[in-house]
Structures are given as C-alpha cells and as structure tokens.
Tab-separated table of C-alpha atoms in Angstrom:
chain	number	residue	atom	x	y	z
A	24	MET	CA	-84.384	32.591	118.725
A	25	PRO	CA	-88.675	32.252	117.438
A	26	ASP	CA	-90.686	32.330	120.346
A	27	MET	CA	-91.351	28.230	120.824
A	28	ILE	CA	-93.710	28.386	123.845
A	29	ASN	CA	-97.531	28.943	122.057
A	30	GLU	CA	-96.992	28.617	118.275
A	31	PHE	CA	-97.497	24.842	117.560
A	32	MET	CA	-100.968	24.157	116.566
A	33	THR	CA	-99.663	20.519	115.121
A	34	ILE	CA	-100.893	17.509	116.403
A	35	PRO	CA	-97.457	15.964	117.878
A	36	VAL	CA	-96.292	12.857	115.385
A	37	GLY	CA	-96.034	10.397	118.390
A	38	PRO	CA	-95.319	10.929	122.235
A	39	LEU	CA	-91.864	12.444	122.755
A	40	GLY	CA	-88.660	10.565	123.545
A	41	ILE	CA	-85.297	10.755	124.201
A	42	ILE	CA	-82.516	8.277	124.169
A	43	ALA	CA	-79.242	9.077	125.475
A	44	LEU	CA	-75.924	7.289	124.288
A	45	PRO	CA	-72.933	6.588	126.896
A	46	GLY	CA	-71.182	9.912	127.097
A	47	CYS	CA	-74.005	11.734	126.046
A	48	GLU	CA	-75.950	11.636	129.449
A	49	GLU	CA	-75.493	15.645	130.200
A	50	LEU	CA	-76.194	17.372	126.711
A	51	ALA	CA	-79.527	15.147	126.952
A	52	ARG	CA	-80.615	16.356	130.413
A	53	LYS	CA	-79.957	19.941	129.593
A	54	ILE	CA	-82.382	19.106	126.205
A	55	ASP	CA	-84.422	18.070	128.338
A	56	ARG	CA	-84.916	20.771	131.196
A	57	TYR	CA	-85.363	23.535	128.650
A	58	ILE	CA	-88.297	20.765	126.715
A	59	VAL	CA	-90.221	19.751	130.145
A	60	ASP	CA	-89.776	24.095	130.692
A	61	TRP	CA	-91.683	24.841	127.699
A	62	ARG	CA	-94.096	22.631	127.531
A	63	GLU	CA	-95.726	23.203	131.023
A	64	LYS	CA	-95.619	26.854	129.708
A	65	ARG	CA	-97.549	25.976	126.446
A	66	ASP	CA	-100.837	26.861	126.391
A	67	SER	CA	-102.891	24.981	123.827
A	68	GLU	CA	-107.135	23.832	123.992
A	69	HIS	CA	-105.799	20.328	122.238
A	70	LYS	CA	-103.090	19.387	125.423
A	71	ASN	CA	-106.231	17.334	127.358
A	72	THR	CA	-107.158	15.402	124.207
A	73	ILE	CA	-105.906	12.034	123.622
A	74	ALA	CA	-103.409	13.632	119.958
A	75	PHE	CA	-101.547	15.090	122.922
A	76	SER	CA	-101.634	11.926	125.403
A	77	GLY	CA	-98.366	12.415	126.738
A	78	TYR	CA	-97.427	15.506	125.690
A	79	GLN	CA	-96.262	17.053	129.317
A	80	LYS	CA	-94.041	14.690	131.269
A	81	GLU	CA	-91.468	15.533	133.696
A	82	SER	CA	-88.937	13.784	131.597
A	83	TYR	CA	-88.651	12.259	128.300
A	84	ILE	CA	-85.360	10.921	128.306
A	85	ILE	CA	-85.932	7.149	128.182
A	86	ASN	CA	-84.055	4.660	130.231
A	87	ALA	CA	-81.435	2.623	128.195
A	88	ASN	CA	-78.470	0.534	129.358
A	89	PHE	CA	-75.658	-1.182	128.023
A	90	PRO	CA	-74.074	-4.057	129.822
A	91	ARG	CA	-70.495	-5.499	128.793
A	92	PHE	CA	-69.798	-8.839	128.887
A	93	GLY	CA	-66.472	-9.848	130.199
A	94	THR	CA	-64.740	-10.163	126.487
A	95	GLY	CA	-65.881	-6.503	125.275
A	96	GLU	CA	-69.121	-7.542	124.420
A	97	ALA	CA	-72.316	-5.510	124.805
A	98	LYS	CA	-75.813	-5.518	124.064
A	99	ALA	CA	-78.374	-2.312	124.811
A	100	VAL	CA	-81.435	-2.787	127.428
A	101	ILE	CA	-84.612	-0.073	126.910
A	102	THR	CA	-86.697	-0.499	130.256
A	103	GLN	CA	-89.806	0.935	129.272
A	104	THR	CA	-92.086	1.184	126.786
A	105	ILE	CA	-91.166	3.225	123.380
A	106	ARG	CA	-94.122	2.073	121.449
A	107	GLY	CA	-95.462	4.757	119.184
A	108	TYR	CA	-92.707	6.681	120.277
A	109	ASP	CA	-91.209	9.978	118.066
A	110	LEU	CA	-87.692	9.061	119.617
A	111	TYR	CA	-84.402	11.207	119.315
A	112	ILE	CA	-81.054	9.264	119.774
A	113	VAL	CA	-78.454	11.555	120.810
A	114	ILE	CA	-75.083	10.304	119.901
A	115	ASP	CA	-71.498	11.810	120.576
A	116	ALA	CA	-69.462	9.089	118.777
A	117	PHE	CA	-65.572	10.468	119.369
A	118	ASN	CA	-65.991	10.338	123.463
A	119	TYR	CA	-63.389	8.753	124.335
A	120	GLY	CA	-64.016	9.425	128.263
A	121	CYS	CA	-66.558	6.836	128.564
A	122	THR	CA	-64.677	3.226	129.014
A	123	TYR	CA	-65.266	-0.581	129.689
A	124	LYS	CA	-64.410	-3.604	131.038
A	125	MET	CA	-63.001	-5.920	128.305
A	126	TYR	CA	-60.749	-8.888	129.711
A	127	GLY	CA	-60.085	-6.778	132.939
A	128	ARG	CA	-59.159	-4.349	131.397
A	129	GLU	CA	-60.112	-0.533	131.588
A	130	VAL	CA	-60.634	0.749	127.887
A	131	PRO	CA	-61.679	3.549	125.924
A	132	MET	CA	-64.710	3.972	123.503
A	133	SER	CA	-63.694	4.174	119.920
A	134	PRO	CA	-65.877	5.894	117.160
A	135	ASP	CA	-66.456	2.061	116.251
A	136	ASP	CA	-67.643	1.473	120.046
A	137	HIS	CA	-70.448	4.360	119.794
A	138	PHE	CA	-71.443	3.584	116.599
A	139	ALA	CA	-71.964	-0.494	117.404
A	140	ASN	CA	-74.042	0.964	120.958
A	141	LEU	CA	-75.993	2.952	118.396
A	142	LYS	CA	-77.201	-0.372	116.523
A	143	ARG	CA	-77.871	-1.692	119.412
A	144	VAL	CA	-80.415	0.451	120.132
A	145	ILE	CA	-81.489	0.755	117.325
A	146	SER	CA	-82.294	-2.833	117.716
A	147	ALA	CA	-83.531	-2.899	121.017
A	148	THR	CA	-86.411	-0.902	119.967
A	149	MET	CA	-88.286	-3.857	118.045
A	150	GLY	CA	-89.484	-1.693	115.269
A	151	LYS	CA	-91.998	-0.106	117.865
A	152	ALA	CA	-90.882	3.223	117.070
A	153	ARG	CA	-93.000	5.507	115.106
A	154	ARG	CA	-89.982	7.218	114.233
A	155	ILE	CA	-86.292	7.321	114.922
A	156	THR	CA	-83.915	10.169	114.344
A	157	VAL	CA	-80.260	10.000	115.473
A	158	ILE	CA	-78.489	13.091	116.121
A	159	MET	CA	-74.936	12.966	115.296
A	160	PRO	CA	-73.474	15.928	115.843
A	161	MET	CA	-69.854	15.264	114.629
A	162	LEU	CA	-70.677	12.590	111.828
A	163	TYR	CA	-69.310	9.167	112.077
A	164	GLU	CA	-66.456	8.713	109.515
A	165	GLY	CA	-67.254	11.911	108.326
A	166	ARG	CA	-63.652	12.373	107.676
A	167	GLN	CA	-63.803	9.515	105.326
A	168	HIS	CA	-65.824	10.974	102.775
A	169	ARG	CA	-64.115	10.391	99.169
A	170	ARG	CA	-62.494	8.325	97.402
A	171	ALA	CA	-58.794	8.718	96.654
A	172	GLY	CA	-58.274	5.541	95.136
A	173	ARG	CA	-58.812	2.015	96.345
A	174	GLU	CA	-60.658	3.181	99.699
A	175	SER	CA	-63.399	1.973	101.720
A	176	LEU	CA	-66.035	4.994	101.780
A	177	ASP	CA	-67.118	4.509	105.520
A	178	CYS	CA	-69.632	7.808	106.259
A	179	ALA	CA	-71.986	6.526	103.313
A	180	ILE	CA	-71.880	3.262	104.059
A	181	ALA	CA	-72.647	3.835	108.071
A	182	LEU	CA	-75.512	6.023	106.545
A	183	GLN	CA	-76.785	3.496	104.769
A	184	GLU	CA	-76.177	0.814	107.120
A	185	LEU	CA	-78.431	2.936	109.979
A	186	CYS	CA	-81.508	4.088	107.179
A	187	ASN	CA	-81.434	1.586	104.838
A	188	ASN	CA	-81.881	-1.527	106.766
A	189	MET	CA	-82.170	-0.335	110.308
A	190	GLY	CA	-85.387	1.826	109.728
A	191	VAL	CA	-83.582	5.932	111.021
A	192	ASP	CA	-85.565	8.112	109.083
A	193	ASN	CA	-84.162	11.330	109.482
A	194	ILE	CA	-79.549	12.014	110.561
A	195	ILE	CA	-79.188	15.508	112.322
A	196	THR	CA	-76.020	16.194	112.060
A	197	PHE	CA	-73.580	19.587	112.358
A	198	ASP	CA	-71.525	21.393	110.221
A	199	ALA	CA	-70.385	18.336	108.479
A	200	HIS	CA	-66.936	17.953	106.636
A	201	ASP	CA	-68.420	17.324	103.706
A	202	PRO	CA	-73.112	17.757	103.570
A	203	ARG	CA	-72.559	15.550	99.749
A	204	VAL	CA	-72.231	12.540	101.675
A	205	GLN	CA	-76.359	12.553	102.209
A	206	ASN	CA	-76.001	12.128	98.653
A	207	SER	CA	-75.361	8.113	100.111
A	208	ILE	CA	-79.595	8.430	101.485
A	209	PRO	CA	-81.462	10.356	99.319
A	210	LEU	CA	-84.782	8.738	100.072
A	211	ASN	CA	-84.187	9.937	104.045
A	212	GLY	CA	-83.838	13.215	105.735
A	213	PHE	CA	-80.827	14.408	106.780
A	214	GLU	CA	-80.432	18.315	108.082
A	215	ASP	CA	-76.409	19.612	108.183
A	216	VAL	CA	-76.679	22.051	110.965
A	217	GLN	CA	-74.457	25.128	111.172
A	218	PRO	CA	-73.647	27.096	114.651
A	219	ALA	CA	-73.484	30.386	112.784
A	220	TYR	CA	-75.631	31.969	115.622
A	221	GLN	CA	-74.495	30.530	118.779
A	222	MET	CA	-70.352	30.728	118.032
A	223	ILE	CA	-71.111	34.307	116.760
A	224	LYS	CA	-73.128	35.115	120.432
A	225	ALA	CA	-70.673	33.323	122.196
A	226	LEU	CA	-67.488	35.504	120.151
A	227	VAL	CA	-69.482	38.838	121.102
A	228	ASN	CA	-70.430	38.213	124.611
A	229	ASN	CA	-67.186	37.042	125.805
A	230	VAL	CA	-65.154	39.388	123.941
A	231	PRO	CA	-66.840	42.715	124.933
A	232	ASP	CA	-64.495	44.869	122.762
A	233	LEU	CA	-65.492	43.343	119.721
A	234	LYS	CA	-65.215	46.185	116.846
A	235	ILE	CA	-67.765	44.394	114.027
A	236	ASP	CA	-66.848	46.124	110.718
A	237	LYS	CA	-64.551	45.738	107.756
A	238	ASP	CA	-61.419	48.438	109.454
A	239	HIS	CA	-61.450	45.893	112.481
A	240	LEU	CA	-62.437	43.194	111.776
A	241	MET	CA	-61.799	40.131	108.850
A	242	VAL	CA	-63.283	36.179	108.686
A	243	ILE	CA	-60.560	33.802	108.080
A	244	SER	CA	-60.531	30.026	106.506
A	245	PRO	CA	-57.384	28.111	107.217
A	246	ASP	CA	-57.549	26.161	103.657
A	247	GLU	CA	-59.899	26.243	100.738
A	248	GLY	CA	-62.146	23.281	102.045
A	249	GLY	CA	-64.104	25.839	104.978
A	250	MET	CA	-64.492	28.545	102.499
A	251	GLY	CA	-68.131	27.968	102.443
A	252	ARG	CA	-68.662	28.591	106.303
A	253	CYS	CA	-66.375	31.335	105.690
A	254	ILE	CA	-68.633	32.354	103.262
A	255	TYR	CA	-71.343	33.012	105.283
A	256	TYR	CA	-69.219	34.454	108.750
A	257	SER	CA	-68.264	37.181	106.674
A	258	THR	CA	-71.647	37.995	104.088
A	259	VAL	CA	-73.409	38.075	107.583
A	260	LEU	CA	-70.996	40.489	109.269
A	261	GLY	CA	-70.417	42.552	106.655
A	262	LEU	CA	-66.759	41.213	106.565
A	263	GLU	CA	-64.001	40.704	104.608
A	264	LEU	CA	-62.507	36.947	103.775
A	265	GLY	CA	-59.286	35.610	103.666
A	266	MET	CA	-57.449	32.103	103.154
A	267	PHE	CA	-54.780	29.999	103.447
A	268	TYR	CA	-54.434	27.060	101.093
A	269	LYS	CA	-52.045	23.392	102.144
A	270	ARG	CA	-49.326	23.083	100.178
A	271	ARG	CA	-48.522	19.257	100.851
A	272	ASP	CA	-45.954	16.629	99.537
A	273	PHE	CA	-47.928	14.355	97.856
A	274	THR	CA	-44.696	12.304	97.559
A	275	ARG	CA	-45.595	10.941	102.152
A	276	VAL	CA	-48.021	9.128	103.812
A	277	VAL	CA	-47.795	10.360	107.844
A	278	ASN	CA	-50.404	9.338	110.311
A	279	GLY	CA	-53.241	8.754	106.976
A	280	ARG	CA	-52.486	12.202	105.333
A	281	ASN	CA	-50.196	13.669	103.279
A	282	PRO	CA	-47.762	16.057	105.476
A	283	ILE	CA	-48.247	19.575	105.191
A	284	VAL	CA	-45.295	21.634	103.467
A	285	ALA	CA	-47.089	25.823	103.724
A	286	HIS	CA	-49.745	27.160	104.482
A	287	GLU	CA	-49.904	30.377	102.036
A	288	PHE	CA	-52.931	33.461	102.313
A	289	LEU	CA	-54.954	34.961	100.024
A	290	GLY	CA	-56.738	38.080	101.283
A	291	ASP	CA	-56.530	42.071	101.462
A	292	ASP	CA	-54.175	42.873	104.317
A	293	VAL	CA	-55.097	42.107	108.043
A	294	GLU	CA	-52.691	44.183	109.794
A	295	GLY	CA	-54.114	45.870	113.037
A	296	LYS	CA	-57.130	43.800	112.610
A	297	ASP	CA	-58.381	41.059	114.901
A	298	VAL	CA	-58.791	37.838	113.460
A	299	ILE	CA	-61.467	35.095	113.141
A	300	ILE	CA	-60.565	31.510	112.100
A	301	VAL	CA	-64.064	29.737	111.314
A	302	ASP	CA	-63.213	25.731	110.763
A	303	ASP	CA	-65.339	22.821	111.370
A	304	MET	CA	-62.778	21.311	114.239
A	305	ILE	CA	-59.497	21.302	115.899
A	306	SER	CA	-57.599	17.323	115.488
A	307	SER	CA	-54.146	18.069	116.641
A	308	GLY	CA	-54.070	21.536	116.297
A	309	ASP	CA	-51.100	22.166	114.171
A	310	SER	CA	-52.298	23.839	111.035
A	311	MET	CA	-54.429	26.169	113.186
A	312	ILE	CA	-51.471	27.206	114.994
A	313	GLU	CA	-49.535	27.664	111.713
A	314	VAL	CA	-52.374	29.232	110.444
A	315	ALA	CA	-52.225	31.461	112.949
A	316	LYS	CA	-48.894	31.927	113.698
A	317	LYS	CA	-48.716	33.462	109.982
A	318	LEU	CA	-51.225	35.796	110.080
A	319	LYS	CA	-49.366	36.865	113.390
A	320	ASP	CA	-46.225	37.414	110.762
A	321	LEU	CA	-48.326	39.713	108.761
A	322	LYS	CA	-49.319	41.642	112.289
A	323	ALA	CA	-52.777	40.644	112.823
A	324	ASN	CA	-54.544	42.219	115.947
A	325	ARG	CA	-56.011	39.312	117.646
A	326	ILE	CA	-56.982	36.370	117.082
A	327	PHE	CA	-59.907	34.114	118.089
A	328	ILE	CA	-60.334	30.817	116.748
A	329	CYS	CA	-64.084	29.047	116.240
A	330	THR	CA	-64.374	25.571	115.731
A	331	CYS	CA	-67.525	22.934	116.039
A	332	PHE	CA	-65.785	20.331	117.258
A	333	GLY	CA	-62.803	20.644	119.246
A	334	LEU	CA	-61.253	17.362	119.294
A	335	PHE	CA	-57.217	18.379	120.455
A	336	CYS	CA	-56.583	15.004	119.689
A	337	GLU	CA	-52.554	15.124	120.542
A	338	GLY	CA	-53.319	17.218	124.456
A	339	LEU	CA	-53.623	20.324	124.906
A	340	ARG	CA	-49.884	21.502	125.322
A	341	THR	CA	-49.597	22.824	121.772
A	342	PHE	CA	-52.209	25.634	122.571
A	343	ASP	CA	-50.615	26.292	125.749
A	344	GLU	CA	-47.623	27.122	124.705
A	345	ALA	CA	-49.295	29.096	121.321
A	346	TYR	CA	-51.543	31.039	124.178
A	347	GLU	CA	-48.287	31.851	126.376
A	348	LYS	CA	-46.523	33.076	122.889
A	349	GLY	CA	-49.323	35.173	122.223
A	350	LEU	CA	-50.097	33.680	119.076
A	351	PHE	CA	-54.474	33.661	119.441
A	352	ASP	CA	-56.337	35.233	122.435
A	353	ARG	CA	-59.561	32.875	122.632
A	354	VAL	CA	-60.379	29.552	121.277
A	355	PHE	CA	-64.065	28.395	120.840
A	356	THR	CA	-65.622	25.039	120.521
A	357	THR	CA	-69.306	23.586	121.202
A	358	ASN	CA	-70.305	21.412	124.119
A	359	LEU	CA	-71.228	18.686	121.269
A	360	VAL	CA	-68.477	16.647	121.451
A	361	TYR	CA	-66.064	15.056	124.715
A	362	ARG	CA	-64.443	17.898	126.723
A	363	THR	CA	-61.923	16.890	129.028
A	364	PRO	CA	-61.814	18.800	132.543
A	365	GLU	CA	-58.349	20.173	131.380
A	366	LEU	CA	-59.892	21.812	128.080
A	367	LEU	CA	-62.632	23.313	130.437
A	368	GLU	CA	-60.209	25.073	132.965
A	369	ARG	CA	-57.797	26.541	130.665
A	370	LYS	CA	-57.995	30.369	130.655
A	371	TRP	CA	-58.088	30.916	126.698
A	372	TYR	CA	-60.749	27.736	125.989
A	373	CYS	CA	-64.651	29.122	126.096
A	374	GLU	CA	-67.191	26.567	125.617
A	375	VAL	CA	-70.556	27.506	123.219
A	376	ASP	CA	-73.797	25.683	124.524
A	377	MET	CA	-75.292	23.866	121.632
A	378	SER	CA	-78.210	22.508	123.662
A	379	LYS	CA	-80.905	24.777	123.360
A	380	TYR	CA	-80.923	24.822	119.758
A	381	ILE	CA	-81.088	20.728	120.210
A	382	SER	CA	-84.117	21.339	121.773
A	383	TYR	CA	-85.845	23.434	119.302
A	384	ILE	CA	-85.324	21.506	116.638
A	385	ILE	CA	-86.434	18.136	118.345
A	386	ASP	CA	-89.251	20.176	119.865
A	387	THR	CA	-90.297	21.669	116.471
A	388	LEU	CA	-89.879	18.180	114.418
A	389	ASN	CA	-92.136	16.340	116.772
A	390	HIS	CA	-94.516	18.485	115.487
A	391	ASP	CA	-93.671	17.675	112.440
A	392	MET	CA	-93.554	21.568	111.265
A	393	SER	CA	-90.391	22.750	109.152
A	394	VAL	CA	-87.217	24.394	111.146
A	395	SER	CA	-86.150	25.974	107.844
A	396	LYS	CA	-86.099	29.242	109.603
A	397	LEU	CA	-84.135	26.990	112.571
A	398	LEU	CA	-81.252	26.506	110.393
A	399	ASN	CA	-81.162	29.627	108.873
A	400	PRO	CA	-80.600	32.021	111.629
A	401	SER	CA	-79.258	35.152	109.413
A	402	ASP	CA	-82.414	36.689	111.421
A	403	ARG	CA	-81.083	36.099	114.960
A	404	ILE	CA	-77.593	36.745	114.073
A	405	TYR	CA	-79.068	40.000	113.092
A	406	ALA	CA	-81.564	40.918	116.064
A	407	PHE	CA	-78.696	40.239	118.539
A	408	LEU	CA	-76.442	42.259	117.116
A	409	GLU	CA	-78.649	45.306	116.972
A	410	ARG	CA	-79.186	44.496	121.203
A	411	LYS	CA	-75.808	44.459	121.368
A	412	GLY	CA	-75.729	48.056	119.951
A	413	TYR	CA	-73.913	46.504	116.320
A	414	HIS	CA	-75.293	48.054	113.366
A	415	ILE	CA	-74.381	45.424	110.322
A	416	GLN	CA	-74.776	46.454	106.691
A	417	HIS	CA	-77.137	43.429	105.791
A	418	ASN	CA	-76.439	42.902	102.586
A	419	ALA	CA	-72.998	44.110	102.543
C-alpha cells in the first residue's frame, strides 16, 4: 500500500463520518481504528486551520439507531450532527445474522430489510450531509442485472432510487456480478473494487510452499462469466488460464434458474499442478464443488477456492464432505459479508480482511483525491511477492 500517513495535501471535502448499518458494526470499527491511527500520526501544517475542523477525532463513527415497532416497521434515528459531513454508509445487505421482532416472532433480516434501512438512514440525514457515499460490498440485487424476458431490473432501479431520488453521490461495491449495471446511473460515481491484492496476499501467507509459476500453478474460471477477473490473476501472476463452461437444461427452471447439466473444461493440462479457482461468490457451492471434482478427475494437485463473497446459502455440509474427500484444500473469502461462527471455525476456511483497504479508499476520497492507484493493485502485488521471494515476469 502507498504511504497514507503524510501524502495528503488537499483539504477534506468535509468532516468525515462513518455510519454502520446493522450487521456492519465490526467492519466499521476496524475501518475507524485505521483512520484514527493514521490521522493521529499524519503531519500537516494545516491540521489546526478551520478547513481541517474535526479532522482528528477519537472516532469517526456516527451513532445511528434503527428501532422497530411491534409490526416490524422501523425508522432510523441519527443521534448527532452530520451537517456538512462527508458521510460513508456501510451496508451488508446479505447479513441474515441480524434479526428483529415482528408480531412477537424473531425474523432474520432479508436483503430488502437491509436496503430499507439504508434508505431510512439517508432520509434521516435530512439533506444536511455535504456528500453521501454508500459502501455496499455485495451489490443489492446485483445478480438480477439484466433482462431475459418480461422481468424486473431490480439492481438498476435500486441504484437509480439511491442516486436520482435520495441524493447519494457515489456507490462503492466489490467484484460486482456485472459492473455494467452502473450504466443505470451514468452521472454518479460507481467504483467496482477488486480484492485481488488481498486475496493473493492471503493465499501466499496461508500456503507457504506455494510455487507461483506456469509449471506448478494454474488459474481456473468456473464459468465463462468470470473470465475477466481470472484473466487479471493469470496475467499478473504469469500463469496459464483454464475455464469451465456450463451446459444448462433450458427446458426447466429450478430455484429460479436453469439447472446445470454438466461442466466442460477448456484449457491446458492441469495434471500435477496446484489450481486457484477464482469466482465472485459461493452461493450454494454445488457448482464450485462440481468444478473441483472435475479438476481432481483431471489429476490436479491442490485446489484453492478464492471468492469475494462466501454466502453458503445451503449450509456448510457440502463443503465439509468435499473437504473430507480431498476435493479442495482451502476456501478464501473476504469479511465483506456475514460469516457464521461455524464457518470461522472450519479448518478449511481462510478469511481475507478487507477493512484496511476500505480505510484507504475512504481516507483518500475524503481528501477528494484519485483512488486509481488503489483500484489497480498490480504494483502492490509485485512488491509483495518480491518481499516473499517470488520473481514474477511482469509481462507474462
């Protein structure tokens, strides 16, 4: 990462404020601690001027509550001033670990509930914030990004509602299922951040005997839609690339989608090589396990699964059984969405912490500076691998 302590020379957009929606408190606290520490150490001749008023604080987290009525209806209450603030609202729309009481019953929060809370807290600002940025790591309704018939376009409508109707200036998301959904808000900021640097760092730190060269390691995309991110990994690391494509039964619909008939592999020989499977998410995990099984049938060595979001919608049993059979070695996912306590205890699971990266982005944007260097991490990847003793051909 660049030196974020003393490089800022611009005036902040406004006093920094971070609002954590229910389920994001832990992530927000980590982000807050980084920024507090950096600003305490940062030297600037302007820190005591009026333009930097409120720049250095013990915490940048804004207190916000979301009380519920007995019917399940809710409201947002911000308990301190946010006038003129540069606000960053952190939301995990897929945190089903949050619950609330409705007619005396304990109800898990759905993505719709989280999105409603986001709109509530924006409404509670009453237009007094100077700028509002929504940090939504996994994009709400991001999987419903295009039409295939007479269907709703939920993600585009949600983005338009936030930006066109509610005054949100910027959206920051991670590894969007299809970043072209930003076309629905062409006049607003939309950053699709990739966790490649943090994922590679976690992989190297947790697999010390990993050999990063074409003879020992290969990058695999589990489907054609994920080729873009896999091309980046293979190019940066100088590795060969393979791909599976899905043959689906378009005559049936099961759980909202056409069931997969088979996975077919395209690529070089994987025999004896370690394999990195890169995807945006694990939903049920069935497709990922099927891909791992196919790779083992092709005599691949160790298999490492790297995804931004580990949802595990059908539980962990499938992965437990696959791990016991030796179908994969590790699963890497970020802390950007809810992880159950059971998942964190699994010996096959490795968490990739993204809090420091988000802190860099927030601190940079608050100074109204470019985040281009943060969004293209190739130089940091090479520098990290050099420190670890790897020598990668940059133009491989």
